[in-house]
mmCIF file of C-alpha atoms and ligand atoms in Angstrom:
data_model
loop_
_atom_site.group_PDB
_atom_site.id
_atom_site.type_symbol
_atom_site.label_atom_id
_atom_site.label_comp_id
_atom_site.label_asym_id
_atom_site.label_seq_id
_atom_site.Cartn_x
_atom_site.Cartn_y
_atom_site.Cartn_z
ATOM 1 C CA UNK A 1 10.179 21.287 18.282
ATOM 2 C CA UNK A 2 8.893 18.081 16.732
ATOM 3 C CA UNK A 3 6.942 18.772 13.563
ATOM 4 C CA UNK A 4 3.419 17.372 13.576
ATOM 5 C CA UNK A 5 2.878 14.837 10.799
ATOM 6 C CA UNK A 6 1.054 16.330 7.838
ATOM 7 C CA UNK A 7 -1.515 14.733 5.641
ATOM 8 C CA UNK A 8 -4.342 15.507 3.281
ATOM 9 C CA UNK A 9 -7.608 14.104 4.620
ATOM 10 C CA UNK A 10 -11.219 14.256 3.514
ATOM 11 C CA UNK A 11 -14.348 14.624 5.617
ATOM 12 C CA UNK A 12 -14.734 10.822 5.700
ATOM 13 C CA UNK A 13 -11.396 10.392 7.459
ATOM 14 C CA UNK A 14 -9.499 9.067 4.447
ATOM 15 C CA UNK A 15 -5.872 10.141 4.195
ATOM 16 C CA UNK A 16 -4.534 10.771 0.703
ATOM 17 C CA UNK A 17 -1.035 9.494 0.095
ATOM 18 C CA UNK A 18 -1.167 8.548 -3.589
ATOM 19 C CA UNK A 19 -0.979 11.123 -6.381
ATOM 20 C CA UNK A 20 -1.597 10.217 -10.003
ATOM 21 C CA UNK A 21 -0.242 12.801 -12.399
ATOM 22 C CA UNK A 22 -1.343 12.891 -16.020
ATOM 23 C CA UNK A 23 1.473 14.203 -18.204
ATOM 24 C CA UNK A 24 -0.418 14.584 -21.461
ATOM 25 C CA UNK A 25 -3.774 14.288 -23.210
ATOM 26 C CA UNK A 26 -2.055 12.927 -26.322
ATOM 27 C CA UNK A 27 -1.838 9.271 -27.245
ATOM 28 C CA UNK A 28 -0.570 7.026 -30.028
ATOM 29 C CA UNK A 29 -3.591 4.716 -29.578
ATOM 30 C CA UNK A 30 -7.299 5.470 -29.850
ATOM 31 C CA UNK A 31 -8.823 2.959 -27.418
ATOM 32 C CA UNK A 32 -12.580 3.081 -27.895
ATOM 33 C CA UNK A 33 -13.329 3.072 -24.152
ATOM 34 C CA UNK A 34 -10.947 5.955 -23.450
ATOM 35 C CA UNK A 35 -10.801 8.304 -26.440
ATOM 36 C CA UNK A 36 -14.072 9.615 -27.918
ATOM 37 C CA UNK A 37 -14.505 8.701 -31.590
ATOM 38 C CA UNK A 38 -14.304 12.348 -32.646
ATOM 39 C CA UNK A 39 -11.041 12.824 -30.695
ATOM 40 C CA UNK A 40 -10.580 15.429 -27.959
ATOM 41 C CA UNK A 41 -9.705 19.127 -28.198
ATOM 42 C CA UNK A 42 -6.100 19.291 -27.013
ATOM 43 C CA UNK A 43 -5.167 21.835 -24.395
ATOM 44 C CA UNK A 44 -2.591 24.316 -25.798
ATOM 45 C CA UNK A 45 0.919 23.472 -24.596
ATOM 46 C CA UNK A 46 1.256 26.729 -22.669
ATOM 47 C CA UNK A 47 -1.641 25.630 -20.446
ATOM 48 C CA UNK A 48 -0.051 22.285 -19.577
ATOM 49 C CA UNK A 49 2.262 21.844 -16.622
ATOM 50 C CA UNK A 50 5.892 21.994 -17.689
ATOM 51 C CA UNK A 51 8.514 19.714 -16.113
ATOM 52 C CA UNK A 52 9.415 22.244 -13.413
ATOM 53 C CA UNK A 53 5.743 22.799 -12.519
ATOM 54 C CA UNK A 54 5.074 19.052 -12.336
ATOM 55 C CA UNK A 55 7.943 18.765 -9.879
ATOM 56 C CA UNK A 56 7.070 21.779 -7.742
ATOM 57 C CA UNK A 57 3.374 20.943 -7.511
ATOM 58 C CA UNK A 58 4.172 17.281 -6.772
ATOM 59 C CA UNK A 59 6.525 18.456 -4.008
ATOM 60 C CA UNK A 60 3.677 20.316 -2.300
ATOM 61 C CA UNK A 61 1.782 17.027 -2.122
ATOM 62 C CA UNK A 62 4.827 15.100 -0.918
ATOM 63 C CA UNK A 63 5.357 17.682 1.833
ATOM 64 C CA UNK A 64 1.800 16.824 2.923
ATOM 65 C CA UNK A 65 2.413 13.105 3.201
ATOM 66 C CA UNK A 66 2.076 11.764 -0.353
ATOM 67 C CA UNK A 67 4.368 8.735 -0.641
ATOM 68 C CA UNK A 68 3.479 7.358 -4.058
ATOM 69 C CA UNK A 69 3.293 9.031 -7.462
ATOM 70 C CA UNK A 70 2.097 7.404 -10.668
ATOM 71 C CA UNK A 71 2.694 9.005 -14.049
ATOM 72 C CA UNK A 72 -0.055 8.462 -16.556
ATOM 73 C CA UNK A 73 -1.907 10.191 -19.383
ATOM 74 C CA UNK A 74 -2.739 9.971 -22.329
ATOM 75 C CA UNK A 75 0.453 8.139 -23.067
ATOM 76 C CA UNK A 76 3.037 9.525 -20.610
ATOM 77 C CA UNK A 77 5.979 8.330 -22.717
ATOM 78 C CA UNK A 78 4.963 10.719 -25.511
ATOM 79 C CA UNK A 79 6.202 13.645 -23.417
ATOM 80 C CA UNK A 80 9.593 14.584 -24.873
ATOM 81 C CA UNK A 81 10.635 15.819 -21.449
ATOM 82 C CA UNK A 82 9.624 12.535 -19.770
ATOM 83 C CA UNK A 83 13.263 11.852 -18.758
ATOM 84 C CA UNK A 84 13.518 15.279 -17.146
ATOM 85 C CA UNK A 85 10.191 14.886 -15.329
ATOM 86 C CA UNK A 86 11.117 11.441 -14.030
ATOM 87 C CA UNK A 87 14.590 12.428 -12.895
ATOM 88 C CA UNK A 88 13.241 15.418 -10.982
ATOM 89 C CA UNK A 89 10.473 13.457 -9.296
ATOM 90 C CA UNK A 90 13.013 10.790 -8.351
ATOM 91 C CA UNK A 91 14.638 13.303 -5.995
ATOM 92 C CA UNK A 92 11.464 13.230 -3.864
ATOM 93 C CA UNK A 93 10.949 10.568 -1.152
ATOM 94 C CA UNK A 94 8.263 8.680 -3.084
ATOM 95 C CA UNK A 95 7.658 5.400 -4.860
ATOM 96 C CA UNK A 96 7.418 6.210 -8.543
ATOM 97 C CA UNK A 97 5.472 4.194 -11.062
ATOM 98 C CA UNK A 98 4.024 4.539 -14.522
ATOM 99 C CA UNK A 99 0.995 3.378 -16.501
ATOM 100 C CA UNK A 100 1.709 2.993 -20.199
ATOM 101 C CA UNK A 101 0.312 1.427 -23.330
ATOM 102 C CA UNK A 102 3.704 -0.226 -23.642
ATOM 103 C CA UNK A 103 4.443 0.692 -27.258
ATOM 104 C CA UNK A 104 7.771 2.363 -26.571
ATOM 105 C CA UNK A 105 8.543 1.361 -22.983
ATOM 106 C CA UNK A 106 11.605 -0.666 -24.065
ATOM 107 C CA UNK A 107 13.390 2.569 -25.020
ATOM 108 C CA UNK A 108 13.237 3.730 -21.416
ATOM 109 C CA UNK A 109 14.446 0.743 -19.379
ATOM 110 C CA UNK A 110 17.732 2.337 -18.315
ATOM 111 C CA UNK A 111 16.069 5.601 -17.385
ATOM 112 C CA UNK A 112 13.368 3.842 -15.364
ATOM 113 C CA UNK A 113 15.879 1.678 -13.536
ATOM 114 C CA UNK A 114 18.200 4.586 -12.792
ATOM 115 C CA UNK A 115 15.319 6.399 -11.135
ATOM 116 C CA UNK A 116 14.044 3.474 -9.111
ATOM 117 C CA UNK A 117 10.887 2.606 -11.056
ATOM 118 C CA UNK A 118 10.302 -1.065 -10.310
ATOM 119 C CA UNK A 119 6.682 -1.689 -11.267
ATOM 120 C CA UNK A 120 5.175 -1.023 -14.668
ATOM 121 C CA UNK A 121 1.447 -1.102 -15.419
ATOM 122 C CA UNK A 122 1.006 -1.951 -19.075
ATOM 123 C CA UNK A 123 -2.407 -1.808 -20.725
ATOM 124 C CA UNK A 124 -3.359 -4.543 -23.147
ATOM 125 C CA UNK A 125 -6.954 -5.580 -23.741
ATOM 126 C CA UNK A 126 -6.533 -8.469 -26.148
ATOM 127 C CA UNK A 127 -4.004 -11.105 -27.128
ATOM 128 C CA UNK A 128 -5.265 -11.061 -30.698
ATOM 129 C CA UNK A 129 -3.521 -8.693 -33.130
ATOM 130 C CA UNK A 130 -6.617 -8.103 -35.292
ATOM 131 C CA UNK A 131 -8.779 -7.356 -32.287
ATOM 132 C CA UNK A 132 -6.102 -4.996 -30.986
ATOM 133 C CA UNK A 133 -6.527 -2.959 -34.185
ATOM 134 C CA UNK A 134 -10.290 -2.838 -33.702
ATOM 135 C CA UNK A 135 -10.030 -1.706 -30.081
ATOM 136 C CA UNK A 136 -7.205 0.801 -30.504
ATOM 137 C CA UNK A 137 -7.513 1.800 -34.194
ATOM 138 C CA UNK A 138 -3.758 1.299 -34.474
ATOM 139 C CA UNK A 139 -1.467 -1.594 -35.427
ATOM 140 C CA UNK A 140 0.951 -1.873 -32.513
ATOM 141 C CA UNK A 141 0.066 -5.267 -31.039
ATOM 142 C CA UNK A 142 3.445 -6.815 -31.877
ATOM 143 C CA UNK A 143 5.385 -4.031 -30.139
ATOM 144 C CA UNK A 144 3.276 -4.142 -26.986
ATOM 145 C CA UNK A 145 3.249 -7.932 -26.764
ATOM 146 C CA UNK A 146 7.024 -8.141 -27.280
ATOM 147 C CA UNK A 147 7.559 -5.561 -24.559
ATOM 148 C CA UNK A 148 5.766 -7.726 -22.003
ATOM 149 C CA UNK A 149 8.591 -10.253 -22.232
ATOM 150 C CA UNK A 150 11.311 -7.619 -22.488
ATOM 151 C CA UNK A 151 10.021 -6.029 -19.284
ATOM 152 C CA UNK A 152 10.043 -9.361 -17.471
ATOM 153 C CA UNK A 153 13.539 -10.160 -18.728
ATOM 154 C CA UNK A 154 14.740 -6.773 -17.565
ATOM 155 C CA UNK A 155 13.441 -7.585 -14.072
ATOM 156 C CA UNK A 156 10.496 -5.192 -13.809
ATOM 157 C CA UNK A 157 7.432 -6.165 -11.791
ATOM 158 C CA UNK A 158 4.677 -6.164 -14.385
ATOM 159 C CA UNK A 159 0.956 -5.620 -14.132
ATOM 160 C CA UNK A 160 -1.110 -6.003 -17.291
ATOM 161 C CA UNK A 161 -4.348 -3.982 -17.307
ATOM 162 C CA UNK A 162 -7.165 -5.275 -19.486
ATOM 163 C CA UNK A 163 -10.477 -3.422 -19.690
ATOM 164 C CA UNK A 164 -13.140 -6.078 -20.187
ATOM 165 C CA UNK A 165 -16.046 -5.376 -22.535
ATOM 166 C CA UNK A 166 -18.836 -7.831 -23.217
ATOM 167 C CA UNK A 167 -18.747 -9.317 -26.692
ATOM 168 C CA UNK A 168 -15.346 -7.726 -27.323
ATOM 169 C CA UNK A 169 -12.751 -9.438 -25.140
ATOM 170 C CA UNK A 170 -14.615 -11.269 -22.370
ATOM 171 C CA UNK A 171 -13.824 -14.497 -24.232
ATOM 172 C CA UNK A 172 -10.115 -13.938 -23.467
ATOM 173 C CA UNK A 173 -10.210 -13.988 -19.664
ATOM 174 C CA UNK A 174 -8.673 -17.465 -19.479
ATOM 175 C CA UNK A 175 -6.048 -16.667 -22.152
ATOM 176 C CA UNK A 176 -4.875 -13.736 -20.067
ATOM 177 C CA UNK A 177 -4.820 -15.765 -16.849
ATOM 178 C CA UNK A 178 -2.917 -18.481 -18.671
ATOM 179 C CA UNK A 179 -0.071 -15.974 -19.192
ATOM 180 C CA UNK A 180 0.402 -16.032 -15.413
ATOM 181 C CA UNK A 181 1.124 -19.761 -15.465
ATOM 182 C CA UNK A 182 4.721 -19.433 -16.677
ATOM 183 C CA UNK A 183 5.369 -15.753 -16.076
ATOM 184 C CA UNK A 184 5.425 -13.922 -12.737
ATOM 185 C CA UNK A 185 3.099 -11.160 -13.903
ATOM 186 C CA UNK A 186 -0.188 -9.859 -12.567
ATOM 187 C CA UNK A 187 -3.131 -9.628 -14.968
ATOM 188 C CA UNK A 188 -5.777 -7.175 -13.816
ATOM 189 C CA UNK A 189 -9.260 -7.150 -15.307
ATOM 190 C CA UNK A 190 -10.718 -3.662 -15.144
ATOM 191 C CA UNK A 191 -14.425 -3.079 -15.317
ATOM 192 C CA UNK A 192 -15.371 -0.814 -18.224
ATOM 193 C CA UNK A 193 -16.253 2.584 -16.727
ATOM 194 C CA UNK A 194 -18.395 5.411 -18.114
ATOM 195 C CA UNK A 195 -16.686 8.590 -19.305
ATOM 196 C CA UNK A 196 -17.608 11.321 -21.735
ATOM 197 C CA UNK A 197 -17.944 9.979 -25.278
ATOM 198 C CA UNK A 198 -17.164 6.295 -24.604
ATOM 199 C CA UNK A 199 -20.637 4.847 -25.333
ATOM 200 C CA UNK A 200 -20.760 3.107 -21.979
ATOM 201 C CA UNK A 201 -23.741 1.135 -20.857
ATOM 202 C CA UNK A 202 -24.142 -1.399 -18.108
ATOM 203 C CA UNK A 203 -24.702 -4.268 -20.552
ATOM 204 C CA UNK A 204 -21.153 -3.844 -21.858
ATOM 205 C CA UNK A 205 -19.553 -4.324 -18.439
ATOM 206 C CA UNK A 206 -18.324 -7.681 -17.172
ATOM 207 C CA UNK A 207 -18.916 -7.843 -13.442
ATOM 208 C CA UNK A 208 -16.692 -9.159 -10.670
ATOM 209 C CA UNK A 209 -19.084 -12.080 -10.169
ATOM 210 C CA UNK A 210 -19.169 -12.958 -13.863
ATOM 211 C CA UNK A 211 -15.381 -13.052 -14.087
ATOM 212 C CA UNK A 212 -15.067 -15.253 -11.006
ATOM 213 C CA UNK A 213 -17.789 -17.608 -12.210
ATOM 214 C CA UNK A 214 -15.945 -18.120 -15.500
ATOM 215 C CA UNK A 215 -12.602 -18.660 -13.769
ATOM 216 C CA UNK A 216 -14.020 -21.058 -11.172
ATOM 217 C CA UNK A 217 -15.809 -23.047 -13.864
ATOM 218 C CA UNK A 218 -12.621 -23.308 -15.915
ATOM 219 C CA UNK A 219 -10.020 -24.118 -13.255
ATOM 220 C CA UNK A 220 -12.242 -25.569 -10.524
ATOM 221 C CA UNK A 221 -13.085 -23.485 -7.437
ATOM 222 C CA UNK A 222 -10.499 -25.224 -5.251
ATOM 223 C CA UNK A 223 -7.658 -24.110 -7.540
ATOM 224 C CA UNK A 224 -8.618 -20.423 -7.479
ATOM 225 C CA UNK A 225 -6.856 -19.011 -4.454
ATOM 226 C CA UNK A 226 -7.847 -15.674 -2.939
ATOM 227 C CA UNK A 227 -4.718 -13.633 -2.114
ATOM 228 C CA UNK A 228 -4.327 -10.974 0.558
ATOM 229 C CA UNK A 229 -4.790 -7.488 -0.909
ATOM 230 C CA UNK A 230 -2.352 -4.717 -0.041
ATOM 231 C CA UNK A 231 -3.789 -1.796 1.978
ATOM 232 C CA UNK A 232 -5.618 0.668 -0.346
ATOM 233 C CA UNK A 233 -5.398 -1.843 -3.184
ATOM 234 C CA UNK A 234 -8.237 -1.349 -5.664
ATOM 235 C CA UNK A 235 -7.672 -4.879 -6.940
ATOM 236 C CA UNK A 236 -9.148 -8.064 -5.487
ATOM 237 C CA UNK A 237 -6.284 -10.495 -6.030
ATOM 238 C CA UNK A 238 -6.327 -14.199 -6.897
ATOM 239 C CA UNK A 239 -3.993 -16.866 -8.120
ATOM 240 C CA UNK A 240 -4.400 -20.209 -9.805
ATOM 241 C CA UNK A 241 -2.710 -22.837 -7.688
ATOM 242 C CA UNK A 242 0.771 -23.579 -9.022
ATOM 243 C CA UNK A 243 0.913 -20.572 -11.348
ATOM 244 C CA UNK A 244 3.905 -18.223 -11.108
ATOM 245 C CA UNK A 245 1.846 -15.067 -11.471
ATOM 246 C CA UNK A 246 -1.575 -13.953 -10.319
ATOM 247 C CA UNK A 247 -4.659 -12.105 -11.482
ATOM 248 C CA UNK A 248 -6.950 -9.471 -10.056
ATOM 249 C CA UNK A 249 -10.260 -7.743 -10.613
ATOM 250 C CA UNK A 250 -10.835 -3.996 -10.391
ATOM 251 C CA UNK A 251 -14.568 -3.480 -10.319
ATOM 252 C CA UNK A 252 -15.346 0.159 -9.775
ATOM 253 C CA UNK A 253 -18.951 -0.125 -10.846
ATOM 254 C CA UNK A 254 -20.170 -3.441 -9.438
ATOM 255 C CA UNK A 255 -17.895 -3.798 -6.417
ATOM 256 C CA UNK A 256 -16.456 -0.397 -5.464
ATOM 257 C CA UNK A 257 -13.526 0.113 -3.106
ATOM 258 C CA UNK A 258 -14.120 3.741 -2.105
ATOM 259 C CA UNK A 259 -13.868 3.137 1.670
ATOM 260 C CA UNK A 260 -10.098 2.877 1.548
ATOM 261 C CA UNK A 261 -9.426 5.322 -1.297
ATOM 262 C CA UNK A 262 -6.185 7.267 -0.876
ATOM 263 C CA UNK A 263 -5.935 8.732 -4.410
ATOM 264 C CA UNK A 264 -5.817 12.215 -5.801
ATOM 265 C CA UNK A 265 -5.495 13.003 -9.501
ATOM 266 C CA UNK A 266 -3.779 15.910 -11.168
ATOM 267 C CA UNK A 267 -4.602 16.436 -14.851
ATOM 268 C CA UNK A 268 -1.949 17.538 -17.327
ATOM 269 C CA UNK A 269 -3.387 21.062 -17.316
ATOM 270 C CA UNK A 270 -3.081 21.277 -13.555
ATOM 271 C CA UNK A 271 -6.630 20.496 -12.441
ATOM 272 C CA UNK A 272 -7.169 18.500 -9.306
ATOM 273 C CA UNK A 273 -9.751 15.723 -9.310
ATOM 274 C CA UNK A 274 -10.506 14.034 -6.022
ATOM 275 C CA UNK A 275 -12.165 11.041 -7.717
ATOM 276 C CA UNK A 276 -12.148 9.470 -11.173
ATOM 277 C CA UNK A 277 -15.930 9.833 -11.239
ATOM 278 C CA UNK A 278 -16.050 13.386 -9.946
ATOM 279 C CA UNK A 279 -17.272 15.955 -12.470
ATOM 280 C CA UNK A 280 -15.799 18.852 -10.487
ATOM 281 C CA UNK A 281 -12.176 19.993 -10.682
ATOM 282 C CA UNK A 282 -9.961 22.562 -8.985
ATOM 283 C CA UNK A 283 -7.501 24.560 -11.067
ATOM 284 C CA UNK A 284 -4.246 24.648 -9.098
ATOM 285 C CA UNK A 285 -1.950 25.562 -11.995
ATOM 286 C CA UNK A 286 -3.267 29.107 -12.569
ATOM 287 C CA UNK A 287 -2.913 30.168 -8.920
ATOM 288 C CA UNK A 288 0.448 28.360 -8.748
ATOM 289 C CA UNK A 289 1.670 30.432 -11.714
ATOM 290 C CA UNK A 290 0.427 33.561 -9.969
ATOM 291 C CA UNK A 291 2.639 32.677 -7.007
ATOM 292 C CA UNK A 292 -0.273 31.866 -4.701
ATOM 293 C CA UNK A 293 -0.272 29.205 -1.991
ATOM 294 C CA UNK A 294 -2.223 26.284 -3.487
ATOM 295 C CA UNK A 295 -2.295 24.149 -0.349
ATOM 296 C CA UNK A 296 -5.664 25.544 0.859
ATOM 297 C CA UNK A 297 -7.119 24.710 -2.575
ATOM 298 C CA UNK A 298 -5.781 21.158 -2.353
ATOM 299 C CA UNK A 299 -7.197 20.722 1.131
ATOM 300 C CA UNK A 300 -10.558 22.112 0.087
ATOM 301 C CA UNK A 301 -10.708 19.892 -3.003
ATOM 302 C CA UNK A 302 -9.887 16.708 -1.123
ATOM 303 C CA UNK A 303 -11.943 17.765 1.902
ATOM 304 C CA UNK A 304 -15.068 17.882 -0.256
ATOM 305 C CA UNK A 305 -14.596 14.384 -1.711
ATOM 306 C CA UNK A 306 -17.781 12.321 -1.837
ATOM 307 C CA UNK A 307 -17.890 9.093 0.190
ATOM 308 C CA UNK A 308 -18.393 7.070 -2.985
ATOM 309 C CA UNK A 309 -17.680 7.388 -6.750
ATOM 310 C CA UNK A 310 -17.892 11.175 -6.963
ATOM 311 C CA UNK A 311 -21.463 11.038 -5.661
ATOM 312 C CA UNK A 312 -22.651 8.248 -7.974
ATOM 313 C CA UNK A 313 -23.377 6.084 -4.978
ATOM 314 C CA UNK A 314 -26.490 4.210 -6.060
ATOM 315 C CA UNK A 315 -26.383 1.555 -8.790
ATOM 316 C CA UNK A 316 -29.290 3.413 -10.483
ATOM 317 C CA UNK A 317 -27.061 6.473 -10.964
ATOM 318 C CA UNK A 318 -25.393 4.485 -13.737
ATOM 319 C CA UNK A 319 -28.688 4.123 -15.605
ATOM 320 C CA UNK A 320 -28.769 7.830 -16.405
ATOM 321 C CA UNK A 321 -26.174 9.017 -18.969
ATOM 322 C CA UNK A 322 -26.883 12.614 -17.824
ATOM 323 C CA UNK A 323 -25.340 11.640 -14.489
ATOM 324 C CA UNK A 324 -22.390 9.464 -15.422
ATOM 325 C CA UNK A 325 -21.104 11.207 -18.544
ATOM 326 C CA UNK A 326 -20.797 14.711 -17.091
ATOM 327 C CA UNK A 327 -17.139 13.858 -16.544
ATOM 328 C CA UNK A 328 -14.157 14.459 -18.865
ATOM 329 C CA UNK A 329 -13.221 11.630 -21.202
ATOM 330 C CA UNK A 330 -10.666 9.263 -19.618
ATOM 331 C CA UNK A 331 -7.908 10.361 -22.008
ATOM 332 C CA UNK A 332 -8.179 13.883 -20.566
ATOM 333 C CA UNK A 333 -8.283 12.773 -16.924
ATOM 334 C CA UNK A 334 -5.446 10.300 -16.723
ATOM 335 C CA UNK A 335 -6.347 6.792 -15.618
HETATM 336 N N1 SAM B 1 -1.913 5.308 -22.030
HETATM 337 C C1 SAM B 1 -1.666 4.661 -20.805
HETATM 338 C C2 SAM B 1 -2.292 3.283 -20.792
HETATM 339 O O1 SAM B 1 -3.119 3.006 -21.640
HETATM 340 O O2 SAM B 1 -1.961 2.525 -19.907
HETATM 341 C C3 SAM B 1 -2.047 5.436 -19.570
HETATM 342 C C4 SAM B 1 -3.363 6.143 -19.587
HETATM 343 S S1 SAM B 1 -4.803 5.112 -19.600
HETATM 344 C C5 SAM B 1 -6.078 6.330 -19.534
HETATM 345 C C6 SAM B 1 -4.749 4.431 -17.973
HETATM 346 C C7 SAM B 1 -5.628 3.251 -17.719
HETATM 347 O O3 SAM B 1 -6.993 3.644 -17.797
HETATM 348 C C8 SAM B 1 -5.443 2.126 -18.718
HETATM 349 O O4 SAM B 1 -5.164 0.931 -18.032
HETATM 350 C C9 SAM B 1 -6.785 2.035 -19.400
HETATM 351 O O5 SAM B 1 -7.083 0.721 -19.765
HETATM 352 C C10 SAM B 1 -7.720 2.564 -18.320
HETATM 353 N N2 SAM B 1 -8.990 3.044 -18.862
HETATM 354 C C11 SAM B 1 -9.186 3.965 -19.826
HETATM 355 N N3 SAM B 1 -10.498 4.142 -20.077
HETATM 356 C C12 SAM B 1 -11.167 3.295 -19.246
HETATM 357 C C13 SAM B 1 -12.539 2.988 -19.037
HETATM 358 N N4 SAM B 1 -13.499 3.585 -19.720
HETATM 359 N N5 SAM B 1 -12.854 2.073 -18.114
HETATM 360 C C14 SAM B 1 -11.871 1.448 -17.406
HETATM 361 N N6 SAM B 1 -10.563 1.690 -17.551
HETATM 362 C C15 SAM B 1 -10.216 2.598 -18.466
HETATM 363 FE FE1 SF4 B 2 -4.228 5.932 -25.053
HETATM 364 FE FE2 SF4 B 2 -4.114 4.617 -22.758
HETATM 365 FE FE3 SF4 B 2 -6.366 5.858 -23.509
HETATM 366 FE FE4 SF4 B 2 -5.599 3.736 -24.837
HETATM 367 S S1 SF4 B 2 -6.170 3.803 -22.662
HETATM 368 S S2 SF4 B 2 -6.287 5.692 -25.757
HETATM 369 S S3 SF4 B 2 -3.419 3.876 -24.737
HETATM 370 S S4 SF4 B 2 -4.456 6.808 -23.004
#
């Protein structure tokens, strides 16, 4: 008998095929927008998914139609068992990718290539070493910057993620785009989002419109080409005529893309989050350890997903910190 195709859908008809797994809450940077100033209480190791659990839980999702898995964190490369996790996940029929701060990515090129990882998302918010220290509280600019070129030389497809914050790095938009003139990379400007302890307010965000206005004024509107976005892409993609690479804008707050969302998040301690903005979570690790079937929990979690931004659907919802900071800090979710 032909097996019916399986998938995880929500009540708004969206099918979820993309799982983002956070491997750790630890990080070697302290980005102000991600890690609260006072740090975060770390979950004891015994309560985090081990390599075998990451694989087995991921497999349940893949059996239900997930075709893409991204490893994130915290800094995923800090997991000592990262090679084991990656090699196990590579046995599943999925596209694997990783989001990293790039500090130590060059030590893993062979491993990544062996297991079919072709695209790397590297986060870098400034091209200025002093500013890097102010944003991250650490002095690793040289390593990260060097790794951009090592990644390109090694043949990886590279996306650079920059979180834009007014008065901090919004004066560097053109410098970042300029990188795409000679290099075939994709620079993505991410709107600063509110999470627990990150001192967010609307005035610090740089909107989709503001970015485009700056770019159009600099290059001339006719030179800024709108590219076709891939299905489910959260990025609105553009290119400057004649440049090798491209740039994009991810504007969760001012220009959301929830209609086509296909993402589910699994935190390093095995909690399912159906939206980055959702303040509710489902523990799947405890029942999994007790030998229970976690599929009904997954279906229930995704089934109850809000149509938009975890229920923060009105722009005014972002005026009230009570509403938008009920969530975990980003470092403990996994971006
Ligand atoms: N450590 C890795 C890194 O920095 O790429 C992976 C984890 S990090 C949480 C994943 C992504 O989330 C990064 O691109 C980071 O810039 C983004 N991010 C973190 N906090 C954010 C915030 N408040 N608003 C928007 N993006 C944020
Ligand atoms: Fe670490 Fe990434 Fe968060 Fe920066 S954004 S503190 S590198 S997890």
